[in-house]
Coordinates of C-alpha atoms in Angstrom, one line a residue:
M4 CA -44.6 -52.2 -17.4
T5 CA -42.8 -54.2 -14.7
Q6 CA -44.8 -57.1 -13.1
I7 CA -44.1 -59.6 -10.4
T8 CA -43.9 -63.0 -12.0
R9 CA -43.0 -65.4 -9.2
A10 CA -41.7 -65.5 -5.7
E11 CA -39.2 -67.7 -3.9
V12 CA -39.0 -68.0 -0.1
F13 CA -36.0 -69.6 1.6
D14 CA -35.6 -71.0 5.2
V15 CA -32.2 -69.6 6.1
R16 CA -30.7 -70.5 9.5
F17 CA -27.3 -69.5 11.0
P18 CA -25.8 -71.6 13.9
T19 CA -25.3 -68.7 16.3
S20 CA -26.1 -71.0 19.3
L21 CA -22.6 -72.5 18.9
E22 CA -21.0 -69.4 20.5
L23 CA -24.2 -68.3 22.4
D24 CA -24.5 -65.2 20.3
G25 CA -27.9 -63.8 20.9
S26 CA -28.4 -65.6 24.2
D27 CA -30.6 -63.9 26.8
A28 CA -32.8 -64.9 29.8
M29 CA -35.7 -65.9 27.6
H30 CA -33.8 -67.3 24.6
V31 CA -30.9 -69.4 25.7
D32 CA -29.8 -71.1 22.4
A33 CA -31.0 -68.9 19.5
D34 CA -30.0 -69.9 15.9
Y35 CA -30.6 -66.6 14.1
S36 CA -32.8 -67.3 11.1
A37 CA -34.7 -65.6 8.3
A38 CA -37.7 -66.3 6.1
Y39 CA -36.0 -64.8 3.1
V40 CA -38.2 -63.6 0.2
V41 CA -37.2 -63.0 -3.4
L42 CA -39.7 -61.4 -5.7
H43 CA -38.9 -61.9 -9.4
T44 CA -40.2 -59.7 -12.2
D45 CA -40.3 -59.8 -16.0
S46 CA -37.2 -57.5 -15.9
D47 CA -33.8 -58.3 -14.5
I48 CA -34.7 -56.5 -11.2
C49 CA -35.7 -58.5 -8.1
G50 CA -36.9 -57.5 -4.7
Y51 CA -35.4 -59.0 -1.5
G52 CA -37.0 -59.0 1.9
M53 CA -37.0 -61.1 5.1
T54 CA -38.5 -61.6 8.5
F55 CA -36.4 -62.6 11.5
T56 CA -36.8 -65.7 13.8
I57 CA -34.4 -67.7 16.1
G58 CA -34.5 -71.2 14.6
R59 CA -37.3 -73.8 15.1
G60 CA -40.5 -72.5 13.6
N61 CA -38.9 -70.5 10.9
E62 CA -40.5 -73.0 8.4
L63 CA -43.9 -71.7 9.5
C64 CA -43.0 -68.1 8.5
V65 CA -41.7 -69.5 5.2
S66 CA -45.0 -71.2 4.4
A67 CA -47.1 -68.2 5.3
A68 CA -44.8 -65.9 3.2
E69 CA -45.3 -68.2 0.3
R70 CA -49.1 -67.9 0.6
I71 CA -49.0 -64.1 0.9
A72 CA -46.4 -63.6 -2.0
E73 CA -48.6 -65.7 -4.3
R74 CA -51.2 -63.0 -4.1
L75 CA -48.8 -60.5 -5.6
I76 CA -47.9 -62.4 -8.8
G77 CA -49.0 -60.4 -11.8
W78 CA -49.0 -57.1 -9.8
D79 CA -47.8 -54.1 -11.9
I80 CA -45.2 -52.2 -9.8
E81 CA -44.3 -49.5 -12.4
D82 CA -44.8 -46.0 -10.9
M83 CA -46.1 -47.6 -7.7
V84 CA -44.2 -45.1 -5.5
D85 CA -47.1 -42.6 -5.8
D86 CA -49.4 -44.9 -3.9
M87 CA -47.9 -47.8 -1.9
G88 CA -51.1 -48.5 0.0
P89 CA -53.0 -50.7 -2.4
I90 CA -50.4 -53.5 -2.7
Y91 CA -50.1 -53.6 1.1
R92 CA -53.8 -53.9 1.6
H93 CA -54.0 -56.6 -1.1
A94 CA -51.1 -58.6 0.5
K95 CA -52.9 -58.7 3.8
S96 CA -56.5 -59.1 2.5
D97 CA -56.8 -62.9 2.5
H98 CA -59.5 -63.1 5.1
Q99 CA -58.8 -66.8 5.9
L100 CA -55.1 -66.1 6.5
R101 CA -56.1 -63.0 8.6
W102 CA -58.1 -65.3 10.9
L103 CA -54.8 -66.7 12.0
G104 CA -53.9 -63.2 13.3
P105 CA -55.1 -60.7 12.6
D106 CA -52.1 -58.4 12.5
K107 CA -50.0 -60.6 14.8
G108 CA -48.2 -63.9 14.9
V109 CA -46.7 -65.9 12.1
V110 CA -48.8 -64.4 9.4
H111 CA -47.9 -60.9 10.3
L112 CA -44.2 -61.8 10.4
A113 CA -44.6 -63.3 6.9
L114 CA -46.4 -60.1 5.8
A115 CA -43.4 -58.1 6.9
A116 CA -41.0 -60.4 4.9
V117 CA -43.1 -59.9 1.7
M118 CA -43.7 -56.2 2.1
N119 CA -40.0 -55.7 2.9
A120 CA -39.3 -57.3 -0.5
V121 CA -41.9 -55.1 -2.2
W122 CA -40.3 -51.9 -0.8
D123 CA -36.9 -53.2 -1.8
L124 CA -38.1 -53.9 -5.3
V125 CA -39.7 -50.4 -5.7
A126 CA -36.6 -48.7 -4.4
R127 CA -34.4 -50.7 -6.9
L128 CA -36.7 -49.6 -9.7
E129 CA -36.3 -46.0 -8.6
N130 CA -32.5 -46.6 -8.2
L131 CA -32.6 -45.3 -4.6
P132 CA -31.9 -46.7 -1.2
V133 CA -35.1 -47.1 0.8
W134 CA -34.2 -44.3 3.2
E135 CA -33.8 -41.9 0.3
L136 CA -36.9 -43.1 -1.5
L137 CA -38.9 -42.4 1.7
A138 CA -37.1 -39.0 2.2
T139 CA -38.0 -37.9 -1.3
M140 CA -41.7 -39.0 -1.2
T141 CA -44.2 -36.2 -0.6
P142 CA -46.1 -36.0 2.6
A143 CA -49.2 -37.0 0.7
Q144 CA -47.5 -40.1 -0.7
L145 CA -46.3 -41.1 2.7
V146 CA -49.8 -40.7 4.3
R147 CA -51.4 -42.7 1.4
A148 CA -48.9 -45.5 2.1
S149 CA -49.6 -45.6 5.8
D150 CA -52.0 -48.0 7.6
F151 CA -54.2 -45.8 10.0
T152 CA -56.7 -48.6 10.7
Y153 CA -57.7 -48.6 14.4
I154 CA -55.4 -45.7 15.4
T155 CA -57.1 -42.5 14.3
D156 CA -58.0 -41.9 18.0
A157 CA -54.3 -41.3 18.5
I158 CA -53.3 -39.8 15.1
T159 CA -55.3 -38.9 12.0
P160 CA -54.0 -38.8 8.4
K161 CA -54.5 -35.0 8.6
E162 CA -52.3 -34.7 11.7
A163 CA -49.6 -36.9 10.1
L164 CA -49.7 -34.8 6.9
E165 CA -49.2 -31.6 8.9
L166 CA -46.4 -33.2 10.9
L167 CA -44.6 -34.2 7.7
E168 CA -45.2 -30.9 5.9
K169 CA -43.4 -29.0 8.8
Q170 CA -40.2 -30.9 8.1
V171 CA -40.2 -30.6 4.3
P172 CA -38.3 -27.2 4.1
T173 CA -35.4 -28.6 6.1
R174 CA -35.2 -32.1 4.8
E175 CA -32.2 -31.4 2.6
F176 CA -30.2 -29.9 5.5
R177 CA -30.7 -33.1 7.5
I178 CA -29.8 -35.3 4.6
R179 CA -26.4 -33.5 4.5
Q180 CA -26.0 -33.9 8.2
L181 CA -26.7 -37.6 7.9
Q182 CA -24.2 -38.0 5.1
S183 CA -21.5 -36.1 7.0
S184 CA -21.8 -37.6 10.5
G185 CA -24.2 -40.6 10.3
Y186 CA -26.7 -41.8 12.9
P187 CA -25.5 -42.8 16.4
C188 CA -25.8 -46.4 17.5
Y189 CA -25.4 -48.6 20.6
T190 CA -24.0 -52.1 20.8
T191 CA -25.5 -55.2 22.4
S192 CA -22.5 -57.4 21.3
P193 CA -20.9 -57.5 24.8
G194 CA -24.1 -58.2 26.6
W195 CA -25.2 -61.7 25.6
L196 CA -26.2 -63.6 28.7
G197 CA -24.3 -66.8 27.9
Y198 CA -20.9 -65.0 27.6
S199 CA -18.3 -65.4 30.3
D200 CA -17.2 -62.3 32.3
E201 CA -13.9 -62.4 30.4
K202 CA -15.6 -62.5 27.0
M203 CA -18.1 -59.8 28.0
L204 CA -15.4 -57.4 29.2
A205 CA -13.2 -58.0 26.2
S206 CA -16.1 -57.1 23.9
A207 CA -17.1 -54.1 26.0
Q208 CA -13.5 -52.8 25.8
R209 CA -13.5 -53.2 22.0
A210 CA -16.8 -51.2 22.0
V211 CA -15.2 -48.4 24.1
D212 CA -12.2 -48.3 21.9
A213 CA -14.4 -48.0 18.8
G214 CA -16.1 -45.0 20.3
F215 CA -19.4 -46.4 21.5
Q216 CA -21.2 -44.3 24.1
H217 CA -24.0 -46.8 24.8
I218 CA -23.7 -50.5 25.7
K219 CA -26.5 -52.9 26.6
L220 CA -26.4 -56.0 28.8
K221 CA -28.9 -58.8 29.0
V222 CA -30.3 -59.4 32.5
G223 CA -33.1 -61.3 34.2
A224 CA -31.9 -64.8 34.9
N225 CA -30.1 -64.3 38.3
L226 CA -30.0 -61.0 40.2
Q227 CA -26.6 -61.5 41.8
D228 CA -25.1 -62.4 38.4
D229 CA -26.7 -59.3 36.9
R230 CA -25.3 -57.1 39.7
R231 CA -21.8 -58.5 39.2
R232 CA -21.9 -58.1 35.4
C233 CA -23.4 -54.6 35.6
A234 CA -20.7 -53.6 38.1
L235 CA -17.9 -54.9 35.9
V236 CA -19.1 -53.2 32.8
R237 CA -20.0 -49.9 34.6
D238 CA -16.5 -49.9 36.0
L239 CA -15.0 -50.5 32.6
I240 CA -17.0 -47.9 30.7
G241 CA -17.0 -45.2 33.4
P242 CA -19.8 -42.9 34.6
A243 CA -20.1 -40.8 31.4
R244 CA -21.2 -43.6 29.0
H245 CA -24.7 -45.1 29.0
L246 CA -25.5 -48.6 30.2
M247 CA -28.8 -50.2 29.2
I248 CA -30.3 -53.4 30.5
D249 CA -32.6 -55.8 28.7
A250 CA -34.8 -58.4 30.5
N251 CA -36.4 -59.9 27.4
Q252 CA -39.9 -60.2 29.0
M253 CA -38.8 -62.3 32.0
W254 CA -40.6 -60.5 34.8
D255 CA -44.0 -59.9 36.2
V256 CA -44.7 -56.2 36.9
D257 CA -43.8 -56.1 40.6
Q258 CA -40.7 -58.3 40.0
A259 CA -39.6 -55.9 37.2
I260 CA -39.9 -53.0 39.5
E261 CA -37.9 -54.7 42.3
W262 CA -35.2 -56.1 40.0
T263 CA -34.7 -52.9 38.1
N264 CA -34.5 -50.8 41.3
S265 CA -31.9 -53.4 42.6
L266 CA -29.7 -52.4 39.6
A267 CA -30.4 -48.6 39.9
E268 CA -26.9 -48.0 41.4
F269 CA -25.4 -48.8 38.0
N270 CA -27.5 -45.9 36.5
P271 CA -29.2 -47.7 33.6
L272 CA -30.5 -45.4 30.8
W273 CA -33.3 -47.8 30.3
V274 CA -34.7 -51.2 31.1
E275 CA -35.9 -53.0 28.0
E276 CA -38.8 -55.4 27.7
P277 CA -39.3 -55.7 31.5
T278 CA -42.5 -57.6 31.3
A279 CA -45.0 -59.1 28.8
P280 CA -44.8 -57.1 25.5
D281 CA -48.6 -56.9 25.3
D282 CA -49.1 -55.3 28.7
A283 CA -49.3 -51.6 28.1
L284 CA -50.6 -50.7 31.5
G285 CA -48.0 -52.9 33.2
H286 CA -45.3 -51.0 31.3
A287 CA -46.9 -47.7 32.5
T288 CA -46.7 -48.9 36.1
I289 CA -43.1 -50.0 35.8
S290 CA -42.2 -46.7 34.1
R291 CA -43.5 -44.7 37.0
A292 CA -41.8 -46.9 39.6
V293 CA -38.2 -47.2 38.1
A294 CA -37.6 -43.6 37.1
P295 CA -35.2 -42.0 36.4
A296 CA -34.4 -45.2 34.4
G297 CA -36.5 -45.2 31.3
V298 CA -38.6 -48.1 29.9
A299 CA -38.0 -49.3 26.4
T300 CA -40.0 -51.8 24.4
G301 CA -41.4 -52.6 21.0
E302 CA -39.4 -55.4 19.4
H303 CA -42.3 -57.7 20.2
A304 CA -45.1 -55.1 19.8
H305 CA -47.0 -57.0 17.2
N306 CA -48.8 -54.1 15.5
R307 CA -49.5 -50.4 15.4
V308 CA -52.5 -50.7 17.8
L309 CA -50.2 -51.9 20.7
F310 CA -47.9 -49.0 20.0
K311 CA -50.9 -46.7 20.1
Q312 CA -51.7 -48.0 23.6
L313 CA -48.1 -47.7 24.8
F314 CA -48.0 -44.1 23.7
Q315 CA -51.5 -43.2 25.0
A316 CA -50.7 -44.7 28.4
R317 CA -47.3 -42.9 28.6
A318 CA -45.9 -46.3 29.2
I319 CA -42.6 -46.1 27.5
D320 CA -39.7 -43.7 27.2
F321 CA -38.2 -45.2 24.1
A322 CA -40.0 -46.9 21.2
Q323 CA -38.2 -49.9 19.7
I324 CA -39.7 -50.5 16.3
D325 CA -38.7 -53.7 14.5
A326 CA -38.5 -53.9 10.7
C327 CA -39.7 -57.5 10.8
R328 CA -42.3 -57.6 13.6
L329 CA -44.6 -55.0 12.2
G330 CA -46.2 -55.5 8.8
G331 CA -43.5 -53.7 6.8
I332 CA -43.0 -50.0 6.2
N333 CA -46.7 -49.4 5.6
E334 CA -47.3 -50.1 9.3
I335 CA -44.1 -48.7 10.6
L336 CA -44.8 -45.2 9.1
P337 CA -47.8 -44.5 11.4
V338 CA -45.9 -45.7 14.4
L339 CA -43.2 -43.1 13.6
F340 CA -45.8 -40.5 13.2
M341 CA -47.4 -41.4 16.6
A342 CA -43.9 -41.4 18.3
A343 CA -43.3 -37.9 17.0
K344 CA -46.7 -36.6 18.1
F345 CA -46.3 -38.1 21.6
G346 CA -42.6 -37.0 21.9
V347 CA -41.2 -40.5 22.4
P348 CA -37.7 -41.2 20.8
V349 CA -37.5 -44.1 18.4
C350 CA -34.6 -46.4 19.0
P351 CA -35.0 -49.4 16.7
H352 CA -34.4 -53.0 17.7
A353 CA -31.7 -54.6 15.5
G354 CA -30.4 -57.6 17.4
G355 CA -31.0 -60.2 14.7
V356 CA -29.8 -61.3 11.3
G357 CA -30.5 -58.5 8.8
L358 CA -32.2 -56.2 11.2
C359 CA -29.3 -53.7 11.4
E360 CA -29.4 -53.5 7.6
L361 CA -33.1 -52.8 7.5
V362 CA -33.7 -50.5 10.5
Q363 CA -31.0 -48.0 9.6
H364 CA -33.2 -46.9 6.7
L365 CA -36.1 -46.3 9.1
S366 CA -34.1 -44.1 11.5
F367 CA -32.5 -42.2 8.7
F368 CA -36.0 -41.4 7.3
D369 CA -37.4 -40.6 10.8
F370 CA -34.5 -38.0 11.3
I371 CA -35.0 -36.5 7.9
A372 CA -38.7 -36.3 7.5
V373 CA -40.6 -37.1 10.7
S374 CA -38.9 -36.2 14.1
G375 CA -36.2 -34.0 12.6
T376 CA -33.8 -34.9 15.4
R377 CA -31.2 -37.4 16.5
E378 CA -31.3 -36.3 20.1
D379 CA -31.8 -39.2 22.6
R380 CA -32.0 -41.6 19.7
V381 CA -29.7 -44.6 18.9
I382 CA -30.0 -47.6 16.6
E383 CA -29.0 -51.0 18.0
Y384 CA -26.0 -52.7 16.5
V385 CA -24.6 -56.2 16.8
E386 CA -21.4 -57.4 15.2
H387 CA -22.3 -60.7 13.6
L388 CA -23.7 -62.0 10.3
H389 CA -23.3 -58.8 8.2
E390 CA -20.9 -60.7 6.0
H391 CA -23.9 -62.5 4.5
F392 CA -25.4 -59.4 2.9
T393 CA -24.5 -57.7 -0.4
D394 CA -24.9 -54.2 1.2
P395 CA -23.8 -54.6 4.9
V396 CA -24.0 -51.8 7.4
N397 CA -21.2 -49.3 7.6
I398 CA -20.3 -48.3 11.2
V399 CA -17.9 -45.4 11.6
N400 CA -17.2 -43.9 15.0
A401 CA -20.1 -45.7 16.5
S402 CA -22.5 -44.3 13.9
Y403 CA -24.4 -45.8 11.0
R404 CA -23.3 -44.3 7.7
P405 CA -26.1 -44.1 5.1
T406 CA -25.8 -46.5 2.2
G407 CA -26.0 -45.3 -1.4
Q408 CA -26.9 -48.6 -2.9
P409 CA -30.5 -49.1 -4.2
G410 CA -32.9 -51.1 -2.1
Y411 CA -33.5 -52.0 1.5
S412 CA -30.1 -53.6 2.1
A413 CA -31.9 -56.9 2.5
R414 CA -30.3 -58.9 -0.3
M415 CA -28.3 -61.9 1.0
K416 CA -25.3 -63.3 -0.9
P417 CA -26.4 -66.2 -3.0
R418 CA -23.6 -68.4 -1.5
S419 CA -24.8 -67.7 2.0
V420 CA -28.4 -68.7 1.0
Q421 CA -27.1 -71.9 -0.6
T422 CA -24.9 -72.7 2.4
Y423 CA -27.4 -72.0 5.3
S424 CA -30.7 -72.9 3.7
Y425 CA -32.4 -75.4 6.1
P426 CA -32.3 -78.4 5.9
D427 CA -30.7 -78.9 2.5
G428 CA -27.9 -76.2 2.6
T429 CA -24.4 -77.5 2.6
Y430 CA -23.7 -76.4 6.2
W431 CA -26.7 -78.2 7.6
I432 CA -26.1 -81.4 5.6
S433 CA -22.6 -81.4 7.0
A434 CA -23.9 -80.7 10.5
E435 CA -26.3 -83.6 10.4
R436 CA -23.5 -85.9 9.2
R437 CA -21.3 -84.9 12.1
R438 CA -24.2 -85.3 14.5
C439 CA -24.8 -88.8 13.2
W440 CA -21.1 -89.6 13.4
Y441 CA -21.1 -88.6 17.1
L442 CA -24.2 -90.7 17.9
R443 CA -22.7 -93.7 16.1
L444 CA -19.1 -93.6 17.4
V445 CA -19.4 -91.9 20.8
L446 CA -22.9 -92.4 22.2
R447 CA -23.7 -95.9 20.8
P448 CA -21.1 -97.8 23.0
H449 CA -22.9 -96.5 26.0
A450 CA -26.4 -97.0 24.7
G451 CA -27.1 -99.8 27.2
S452 CA -26.7 -97.6 30.3
P453 CA -29.9 -96.2 31.9
A454 CA -28.8 -92.6 31.4
M455 CA -28.1 -93.1 27.7
S456 CA -31.3 -95.0 27.2
R457 CA -33.1 -91.9 28.4
T458 CA -31.0 -89.7 26.2
C459 CA -31.7 -91.8 23.1
S460 CA -35.4 -91.9 23.8
G461 CA -35.5 -88.1 23.9
T462 CA -36.6 -87.7 27.5
T463 CA -33.2 -86.4 28.7
P464 CA -31.3 -84.2 26.2
P465 CA -27.5 -84.5 26.3
R466 CA -25.6 -81.7 28.0
R467 CA -25.4 -78.8 25.6
R468 CA -21.9 -77.6 26.2
S469 CA -20.2 -81.0 26.2
L470 CA -21.8 -81.9 22.8
R471 CA -21.6 -78.5 21.1
H472 CA -18.7 -79.5 19.0
C473 CA -20.8 -82.3 17.3
L474 CA -23.5 -79.6 16.5
W475 CA -26.3 -81.4 18.3
A476 CA -27.7 -78.1 19.4
T477 CA -27.7 -76.6 16.0
A478 CA -29.7 -79.3 14.2
P479 CA -33.2 -78.1 15.0

């Protein structure tokens, strides 16, 4: 028997704010980060998982993941694939921790990190990538693994079972399709809001040259800037390719309608996160008012219940599941089932560290065993940080190609963990030394001035761009 013997959780942060990678109207200086979980066993196999954050506060997810992972020590995982439900229910059953949610917030993010490591561990024991593990599970096994709590008014286990059984006879055919041509993706890499027009256009040209048919831009800070940037990119990519826009929750409902319709001439395929992520009825109002542009959301949909409401209200045209926002695969499965029942394409969010590696498995499985189609479906792709993973994504002709390595593709390289662990990783120690050097040699001679007195007291932060080289902004 193979048992979980101990868990380690690392606070890993990458200084993406230096180049404004990941910048949008809501998040101007993100340092892409992960609460990174390693589950050790009494064998030589470990499980690796993570949840995604953007810097400060990552330590809260780390602490919560430590508490949840402790509950799994001693758990026997041999032959667990037949019923993945009990360990999920046990991981989330600490009622005092659940009071801090339930099914949302820091604790739910931490649950995702731990359960991602559990699924990675089981897949490694089965010597299969997670997408193939899921694609070879029986409909009954998949239903047993799924969390149907609070959503049976939208889909029942029986309905999910029937949906899955319809796809079983043709699973092998779609596996061969996937292996021969991959799964289409779109790129957000040109669209970060902090990029100059020149950098945006150069990145968009690289995407076009690489065969991408879908490009997404961040919007929502300034309408005239958005119109200029959309015009530039639409002119570069031509009328045949798809342009998407992403507001990252910046607008009220009426403002979202007005702003999106002001960009309608650029023919956006969808507007993403146009308002508060919890506002299902607001999204429904926006969807009716901005058509034919679609509405996409889900990366901040904190649980399956909110997805249920979005589907029932016909509020979204594209469902953007997130491998680290929902509570792991056990909660993602019923969202995929609901999306198939309601006829909403699933286009996963993957704009952060490790998310591309994870969500590819979910879309592969959805194509093989749930929806049975790749039509109107794309996975998000961003260019950065893949070098830190032992099984990075493989993009060929603007398509994800399925990995054959066992696990969930979540394992980070040990050197990357050592370098970027916060605050004691070698990168962050060096960054703090450079920050202190700058304070001592550059700012200190001016410490007597009123402006510098305010800066040193913390009431007026120094200008970000002028000090970026000393890494002020990347020392949370």
